[in-house]
Short mmCIF file of C-alpha atoms in Angstrom, two decimals:
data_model
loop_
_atom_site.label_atom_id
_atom_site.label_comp_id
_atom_site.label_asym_id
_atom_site.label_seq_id
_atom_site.Cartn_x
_atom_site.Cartn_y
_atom_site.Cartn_z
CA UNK A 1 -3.86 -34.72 25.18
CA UNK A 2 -7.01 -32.64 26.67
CA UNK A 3 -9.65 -33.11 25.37
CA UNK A 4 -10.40 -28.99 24.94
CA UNK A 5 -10.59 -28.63 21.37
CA UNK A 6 -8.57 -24.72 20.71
CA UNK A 7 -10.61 -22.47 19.32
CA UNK A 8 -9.60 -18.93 17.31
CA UNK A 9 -10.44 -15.98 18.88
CA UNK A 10 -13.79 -14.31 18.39
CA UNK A 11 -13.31 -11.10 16.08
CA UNK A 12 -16.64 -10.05 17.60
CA UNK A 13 -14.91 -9.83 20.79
CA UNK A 14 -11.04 -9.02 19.77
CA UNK A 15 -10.79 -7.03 16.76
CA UNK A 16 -8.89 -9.28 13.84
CA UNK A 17 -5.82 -6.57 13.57
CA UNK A 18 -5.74 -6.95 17.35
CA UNK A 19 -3.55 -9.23 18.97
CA UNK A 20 -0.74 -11.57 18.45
CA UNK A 21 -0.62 -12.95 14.79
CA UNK A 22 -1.19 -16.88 14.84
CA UNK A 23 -2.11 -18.95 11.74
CA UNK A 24 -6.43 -18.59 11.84
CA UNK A 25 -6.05 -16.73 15.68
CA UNK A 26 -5.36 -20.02 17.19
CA UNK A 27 -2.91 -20.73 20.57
CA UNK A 28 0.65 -21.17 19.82
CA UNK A 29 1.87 -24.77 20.84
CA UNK A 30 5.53 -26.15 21.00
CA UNK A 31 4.25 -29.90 21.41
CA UNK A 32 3.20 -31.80 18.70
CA UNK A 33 1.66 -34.44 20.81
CA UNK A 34 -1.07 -31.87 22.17
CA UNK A 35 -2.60 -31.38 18.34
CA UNK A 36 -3.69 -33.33 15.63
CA UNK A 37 -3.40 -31.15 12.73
CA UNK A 38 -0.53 -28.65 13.23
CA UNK A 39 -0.36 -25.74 11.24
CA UNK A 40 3.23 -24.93 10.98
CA UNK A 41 5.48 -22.58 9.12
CA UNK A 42 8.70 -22.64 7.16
CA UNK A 43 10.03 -19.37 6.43
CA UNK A 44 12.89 -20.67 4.09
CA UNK A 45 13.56 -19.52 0.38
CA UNK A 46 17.02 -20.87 0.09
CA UNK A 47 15.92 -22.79 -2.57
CA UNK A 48 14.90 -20.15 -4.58
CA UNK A 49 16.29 -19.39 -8.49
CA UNK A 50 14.69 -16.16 -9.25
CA UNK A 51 12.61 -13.74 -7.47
CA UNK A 52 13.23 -14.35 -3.59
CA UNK A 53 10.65 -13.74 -0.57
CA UNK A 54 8.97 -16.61 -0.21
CA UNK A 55 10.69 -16.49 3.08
CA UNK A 56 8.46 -13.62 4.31
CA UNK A 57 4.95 -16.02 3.54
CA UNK A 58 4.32 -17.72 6.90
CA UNK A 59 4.45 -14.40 8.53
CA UNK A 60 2.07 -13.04 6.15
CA UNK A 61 -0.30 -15.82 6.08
CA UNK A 62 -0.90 -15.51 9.79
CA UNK A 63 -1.54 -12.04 9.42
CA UNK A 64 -4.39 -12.35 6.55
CA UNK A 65 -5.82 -15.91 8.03
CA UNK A 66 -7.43 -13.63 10.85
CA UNK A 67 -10.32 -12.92 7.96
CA UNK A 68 -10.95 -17.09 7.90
CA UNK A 69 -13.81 -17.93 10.46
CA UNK A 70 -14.34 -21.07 11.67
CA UNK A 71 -17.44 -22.87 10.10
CA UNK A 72 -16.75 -23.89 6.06
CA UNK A 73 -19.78 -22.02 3.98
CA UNK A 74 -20.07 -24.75 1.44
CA UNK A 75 -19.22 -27.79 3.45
CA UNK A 76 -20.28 -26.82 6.45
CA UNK A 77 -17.05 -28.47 7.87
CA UNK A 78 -16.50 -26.67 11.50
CA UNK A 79 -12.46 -27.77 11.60
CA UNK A 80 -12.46 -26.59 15.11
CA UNK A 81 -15.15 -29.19 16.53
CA UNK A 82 -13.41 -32.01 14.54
CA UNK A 83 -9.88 -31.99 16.07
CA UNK A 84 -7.45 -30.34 18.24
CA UNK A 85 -5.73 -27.32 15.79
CA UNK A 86 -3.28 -25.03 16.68
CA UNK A 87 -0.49 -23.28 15.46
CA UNK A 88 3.09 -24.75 16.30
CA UNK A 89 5.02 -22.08 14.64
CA UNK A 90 7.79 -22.35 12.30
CA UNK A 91 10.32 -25.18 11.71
CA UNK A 92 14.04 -23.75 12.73
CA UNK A 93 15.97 -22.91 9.32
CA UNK A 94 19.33 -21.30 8.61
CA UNK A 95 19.05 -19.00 6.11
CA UNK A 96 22.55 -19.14 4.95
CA UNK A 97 23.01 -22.98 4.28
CA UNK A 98 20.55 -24.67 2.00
CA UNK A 99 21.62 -28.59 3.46
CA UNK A 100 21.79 -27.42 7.09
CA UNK A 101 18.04 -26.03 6.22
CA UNK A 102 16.89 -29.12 4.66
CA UNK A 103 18.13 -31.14 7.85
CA UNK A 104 16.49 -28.81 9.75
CA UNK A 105 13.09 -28.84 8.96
CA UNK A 106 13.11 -32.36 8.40
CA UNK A 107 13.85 -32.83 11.86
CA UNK A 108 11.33 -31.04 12.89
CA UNK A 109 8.90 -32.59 10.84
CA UNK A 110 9.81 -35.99 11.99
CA UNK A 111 8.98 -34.44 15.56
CA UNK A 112 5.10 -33.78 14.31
CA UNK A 113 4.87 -36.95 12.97
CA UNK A 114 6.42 -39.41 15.81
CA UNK A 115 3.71 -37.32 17.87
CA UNK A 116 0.73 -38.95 15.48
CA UNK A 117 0.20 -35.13 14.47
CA UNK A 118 -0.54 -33.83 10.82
CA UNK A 119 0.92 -31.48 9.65
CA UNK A 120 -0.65 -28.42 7.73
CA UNK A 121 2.57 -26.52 6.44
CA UNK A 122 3.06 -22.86 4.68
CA UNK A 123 6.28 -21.81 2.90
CA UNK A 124 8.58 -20.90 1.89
CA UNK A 125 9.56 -22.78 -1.53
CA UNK A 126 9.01 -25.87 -2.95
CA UNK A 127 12.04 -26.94 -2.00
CA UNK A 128 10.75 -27.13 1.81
CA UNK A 129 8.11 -29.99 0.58
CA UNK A 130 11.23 -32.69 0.10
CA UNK A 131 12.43 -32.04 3.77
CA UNK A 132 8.65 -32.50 4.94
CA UNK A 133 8.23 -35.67 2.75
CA UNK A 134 11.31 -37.33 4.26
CA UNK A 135 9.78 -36.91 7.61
CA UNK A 136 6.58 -38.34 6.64
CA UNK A 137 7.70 -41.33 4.34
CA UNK A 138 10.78 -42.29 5.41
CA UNK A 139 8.99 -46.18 5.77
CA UNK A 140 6.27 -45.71 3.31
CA UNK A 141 5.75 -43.66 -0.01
CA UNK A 142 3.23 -41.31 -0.40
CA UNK A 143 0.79 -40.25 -3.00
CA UNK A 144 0.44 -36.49 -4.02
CA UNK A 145 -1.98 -34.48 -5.33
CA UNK A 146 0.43 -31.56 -6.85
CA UNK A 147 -1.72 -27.92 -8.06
CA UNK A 148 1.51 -25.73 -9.67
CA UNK A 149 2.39 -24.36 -13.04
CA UNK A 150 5.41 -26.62 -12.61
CA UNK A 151 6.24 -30.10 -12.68
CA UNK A 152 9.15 -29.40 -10.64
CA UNK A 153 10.96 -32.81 -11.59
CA UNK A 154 13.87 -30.99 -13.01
CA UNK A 155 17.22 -32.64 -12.25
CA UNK A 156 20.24 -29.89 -12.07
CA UNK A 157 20.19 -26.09 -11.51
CA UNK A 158 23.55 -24.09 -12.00
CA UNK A 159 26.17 -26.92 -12.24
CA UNK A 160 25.66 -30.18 -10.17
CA UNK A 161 23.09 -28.83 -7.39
CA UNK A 162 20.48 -31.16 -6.99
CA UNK A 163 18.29 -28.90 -4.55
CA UNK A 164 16.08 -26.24 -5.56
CA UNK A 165 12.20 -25.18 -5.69
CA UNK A 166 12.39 -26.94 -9.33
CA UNK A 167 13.58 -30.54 -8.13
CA UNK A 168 12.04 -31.37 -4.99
CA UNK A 169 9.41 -34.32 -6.53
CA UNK A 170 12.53 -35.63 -8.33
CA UNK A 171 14.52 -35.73 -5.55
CA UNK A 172 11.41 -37.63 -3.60
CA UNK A 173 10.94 -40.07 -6.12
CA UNK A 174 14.47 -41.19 -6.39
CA UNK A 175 14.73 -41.45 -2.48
CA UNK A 176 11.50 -43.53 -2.58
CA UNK A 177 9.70 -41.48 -0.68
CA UNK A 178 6.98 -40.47 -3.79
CA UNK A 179 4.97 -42.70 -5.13
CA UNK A 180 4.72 -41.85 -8.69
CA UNK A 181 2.48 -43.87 -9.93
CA UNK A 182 -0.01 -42.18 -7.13
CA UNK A 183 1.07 -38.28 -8.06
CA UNK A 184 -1.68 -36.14 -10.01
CA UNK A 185 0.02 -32.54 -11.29
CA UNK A 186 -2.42 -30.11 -11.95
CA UNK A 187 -2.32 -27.16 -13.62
CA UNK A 188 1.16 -27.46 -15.05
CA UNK A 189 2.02 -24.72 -18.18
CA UNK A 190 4.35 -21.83 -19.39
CA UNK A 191 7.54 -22.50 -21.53
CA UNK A 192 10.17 -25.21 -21.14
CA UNK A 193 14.02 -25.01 -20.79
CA UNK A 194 14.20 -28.11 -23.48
CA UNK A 195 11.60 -30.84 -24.87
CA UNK A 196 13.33 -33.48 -22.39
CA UNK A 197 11.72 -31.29 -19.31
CA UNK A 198 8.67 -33.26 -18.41
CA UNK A 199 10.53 -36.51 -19.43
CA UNK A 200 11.17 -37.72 -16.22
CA UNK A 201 7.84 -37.05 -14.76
CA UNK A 202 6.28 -39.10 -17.95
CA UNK A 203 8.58 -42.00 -17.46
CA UNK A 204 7.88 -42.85 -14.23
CA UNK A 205 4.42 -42.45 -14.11
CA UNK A 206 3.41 -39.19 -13.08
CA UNK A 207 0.26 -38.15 -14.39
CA UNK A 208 0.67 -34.77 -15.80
CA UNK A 209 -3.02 -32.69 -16.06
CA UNK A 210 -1.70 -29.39 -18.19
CA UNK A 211 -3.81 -26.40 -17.93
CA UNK A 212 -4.87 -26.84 -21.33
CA UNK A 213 -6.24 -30.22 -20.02
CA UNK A 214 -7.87 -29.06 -17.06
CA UNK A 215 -9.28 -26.49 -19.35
CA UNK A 216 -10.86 -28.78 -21.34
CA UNK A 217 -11.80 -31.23 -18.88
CA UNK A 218 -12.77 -29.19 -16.01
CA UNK A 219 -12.89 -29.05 -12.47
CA UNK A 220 -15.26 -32.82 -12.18
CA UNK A 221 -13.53 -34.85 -14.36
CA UNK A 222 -10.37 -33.41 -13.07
CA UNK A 223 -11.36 -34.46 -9.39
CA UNK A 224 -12.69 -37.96 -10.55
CA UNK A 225 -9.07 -38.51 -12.64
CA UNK A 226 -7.22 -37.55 -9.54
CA UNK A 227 -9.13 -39.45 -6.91
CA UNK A 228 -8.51 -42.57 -9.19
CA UNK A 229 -4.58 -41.63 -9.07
CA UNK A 230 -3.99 -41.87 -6.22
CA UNK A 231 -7.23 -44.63 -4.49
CA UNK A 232 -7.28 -45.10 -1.23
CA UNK A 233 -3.42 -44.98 0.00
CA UNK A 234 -1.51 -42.11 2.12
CA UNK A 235 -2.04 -39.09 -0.02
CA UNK A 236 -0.40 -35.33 0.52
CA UNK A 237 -1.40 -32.42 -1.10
CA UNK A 238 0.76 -29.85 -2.01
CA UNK A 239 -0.37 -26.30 -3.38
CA UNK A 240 1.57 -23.82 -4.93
CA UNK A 241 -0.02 -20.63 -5.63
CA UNK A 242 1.41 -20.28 -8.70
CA UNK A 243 -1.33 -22.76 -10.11
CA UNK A 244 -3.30 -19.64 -10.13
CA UNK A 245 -3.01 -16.90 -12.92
CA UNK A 246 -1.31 -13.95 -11.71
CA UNK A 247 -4.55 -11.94 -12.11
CA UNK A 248 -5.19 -14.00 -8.88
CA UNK A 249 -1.46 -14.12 -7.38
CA UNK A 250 0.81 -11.89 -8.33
CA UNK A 251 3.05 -12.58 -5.21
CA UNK A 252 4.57 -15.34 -6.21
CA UNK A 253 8.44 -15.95 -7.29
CA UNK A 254 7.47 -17.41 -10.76
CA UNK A 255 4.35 -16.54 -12.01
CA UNK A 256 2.73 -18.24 -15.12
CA UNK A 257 0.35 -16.52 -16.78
CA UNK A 258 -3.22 -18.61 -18.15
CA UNK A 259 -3.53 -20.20 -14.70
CA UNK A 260 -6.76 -21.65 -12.46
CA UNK A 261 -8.85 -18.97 -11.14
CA UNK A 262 -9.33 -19.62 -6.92
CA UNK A 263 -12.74 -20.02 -7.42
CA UNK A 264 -11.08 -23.69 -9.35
CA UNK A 265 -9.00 -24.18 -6.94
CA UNK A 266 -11.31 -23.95 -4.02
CA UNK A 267 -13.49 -26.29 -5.86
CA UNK A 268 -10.85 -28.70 -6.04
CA UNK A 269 -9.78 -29.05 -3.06
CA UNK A 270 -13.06 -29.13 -2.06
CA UNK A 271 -13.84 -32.28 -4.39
CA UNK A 272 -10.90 -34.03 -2.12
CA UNK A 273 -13.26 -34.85 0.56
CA UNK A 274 -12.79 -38.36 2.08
CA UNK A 275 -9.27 -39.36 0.89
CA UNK A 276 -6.31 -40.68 3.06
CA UNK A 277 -4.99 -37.67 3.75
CA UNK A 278 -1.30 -37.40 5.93
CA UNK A 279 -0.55 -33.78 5.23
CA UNK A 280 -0.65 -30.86 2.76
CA UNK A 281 1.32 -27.41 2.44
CA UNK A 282 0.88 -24.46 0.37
CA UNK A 283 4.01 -22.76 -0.75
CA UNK A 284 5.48 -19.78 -2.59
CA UNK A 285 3.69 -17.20 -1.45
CA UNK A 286 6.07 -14.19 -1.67
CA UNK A 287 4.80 -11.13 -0.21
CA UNK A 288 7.24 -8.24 -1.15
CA UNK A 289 5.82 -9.41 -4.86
CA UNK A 290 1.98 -9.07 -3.31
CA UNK A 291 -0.39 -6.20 -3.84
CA UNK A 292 -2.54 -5.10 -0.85
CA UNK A 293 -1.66 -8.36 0.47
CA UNK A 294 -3.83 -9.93 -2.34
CA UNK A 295 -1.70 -13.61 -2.29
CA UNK A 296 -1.31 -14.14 1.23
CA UNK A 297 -5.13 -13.79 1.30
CA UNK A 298 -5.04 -16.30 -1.27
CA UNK A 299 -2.50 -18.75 0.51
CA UNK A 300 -4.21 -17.79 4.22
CA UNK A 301 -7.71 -18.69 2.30
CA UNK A 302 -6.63 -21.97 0.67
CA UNK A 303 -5.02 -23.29 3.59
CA UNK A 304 -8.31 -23.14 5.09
CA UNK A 305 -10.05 -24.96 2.61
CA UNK A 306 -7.06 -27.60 3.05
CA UNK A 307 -7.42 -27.68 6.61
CA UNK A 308 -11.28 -28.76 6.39
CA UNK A 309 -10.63 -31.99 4.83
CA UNK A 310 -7.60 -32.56 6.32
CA UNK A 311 -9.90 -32.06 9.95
CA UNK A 312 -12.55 -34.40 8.40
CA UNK A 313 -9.89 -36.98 7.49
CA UNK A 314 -7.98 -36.95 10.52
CA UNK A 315 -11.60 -37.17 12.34
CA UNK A 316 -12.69 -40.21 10.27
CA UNK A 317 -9.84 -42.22 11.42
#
């Protein structure tokens, strides 16, 4: 690996709706082994029950990430110094065959990870988080720190399917690759399909913060609760932008409304600083749902506060 950390291109020099669109104006890699933190997309929505498009986010994301710069205003975290980022463009998906998907982003997950990279990930649905999560725990469960209206720990959509953007963290705790006794949901609200929904999550030991909660609580004791969660082991973080009230997100496939403003969640993620961190995606951004290309300014925005602590983490080690 050279030691030349990559660098985004200066908008001073190259205006930001010039040139080719790469997640924060970054190179474009195809090895793993020359990053550290890879930001990667997965431009998959097979997973999907409602209002499709979540497909189109990567694509999106890299276009509204050129308005990120590179130094963090309240952190001061300069991502760039820290480690080697770069953008290693999307995992390979076929957008016809959910499985065939599912193997293949997981092999190309498993890819980053052999390499000793981390990954920084952008759907897609939150179906493409199990894939990711069998690549990076196949020998050791993870902890999660989960922002999303939904608990997604349902068991069976339509019949017998087992796989969609409502039962990935089920899926991951039966497989043993999610530790549930180190997962933190945050944010979860909106109406039910039956009083046995949040069951499972409850009986195994998922600690469920519901907006009303977090509410009440707010965004400190919400932090200290979540750091306690999940201590000191591997932790991901996974961020769906429908955590955030419409007001905030509209493009999103299933928008709850009486959500975190992204003023919370920035603050949040912020308050992560200094935990274990092995990876973290944001997901569901669905741009032909967006307005002015409000979410994926959103998603582009939050990925960047994700990628300074997952820099500082990575550096620490």
């Amino acid at each position: 690996m050279t030691r030349d950390f990559p660098q985004p291109l200066d908008a001073a020099l190259i205006p930001r709706f010039a040139g080719i669109p790469s997640f924060m104006r970054l190179p474009i890699f195809s090895d793993p082994a020359d990053l550290q933190l890879a930001l990667v997309g997965v431009p998959w929505d097979g997973g999907t029950t409602n209002r499709a498009g979540a497909r189109h986010g990567p694509r999106e994301m890299r276009n509204l990430s050129s308005l990120m710069r590179k130094v963090h205003h309240v952190s001061r975290i300069a991502p760039y110094e820290l480690v080697r980022i770069g953008d290693l463009g999307d995992a390979p998906v076929n957008p016809i065959d959910l499985l065939d998907s599912l193997k293949r982003i997981e092999a190309f997950f498993r890819e980053i990870h052999q390499a000793g990279t981390v990954p920084l990930a952008v759907g897609g649905d939150h179906l493409v988080t199990l894939p990711i999560f069998r690549a990076l725990a196949r020998h050791r469960p993870i902890g999660m720190i989960h922002f999303d209206a939904h608990s997604d720990t349902n068991d069976r959509y339509f019949g017998d399917n087992p796989y969609t953007h409502g039962t990935p963290f089920r899926r991951a705790v039966e497989e043993g690759l999610l530790d549930p006794r180190r997962t933190v949901q945050i944010g979860i609200r909106g109406s039910i399909y039956s009083a046995e929904d949040e069951a499972f999550a409850e009986e195994c030991g998922i600690r469920v913060i519901h907006m009303e909660e977090f509410a009440e609580i707010g965004v400190e004791a919400t932090l200290a609760e979540s750091r306690r969660v999940v201590g000191d082991g591997p932790t991901y973080i996974s961020f769906d932008v429908d955590v955030l009230d419409p007001a905030f997100a509209p493009g999103t496939g299933t928008p709850e409304i009486g959500g975190m403003t992204t003023l919370q969640a920035q603050q949040m993620i912020r308050g992560l600083r200094g935990l274990n961190l092995v990876g973290a995606d944001v997901v569901e951004v669905s741009p032909p749902f967006d307005q002015g290309g409000a979410t994926a300014l959103v998603g582009a925005t939050m990925m960047f506060e994700l990628m300074c602590i997952l820099a500082e983490s990575i550096a620490s080690r």
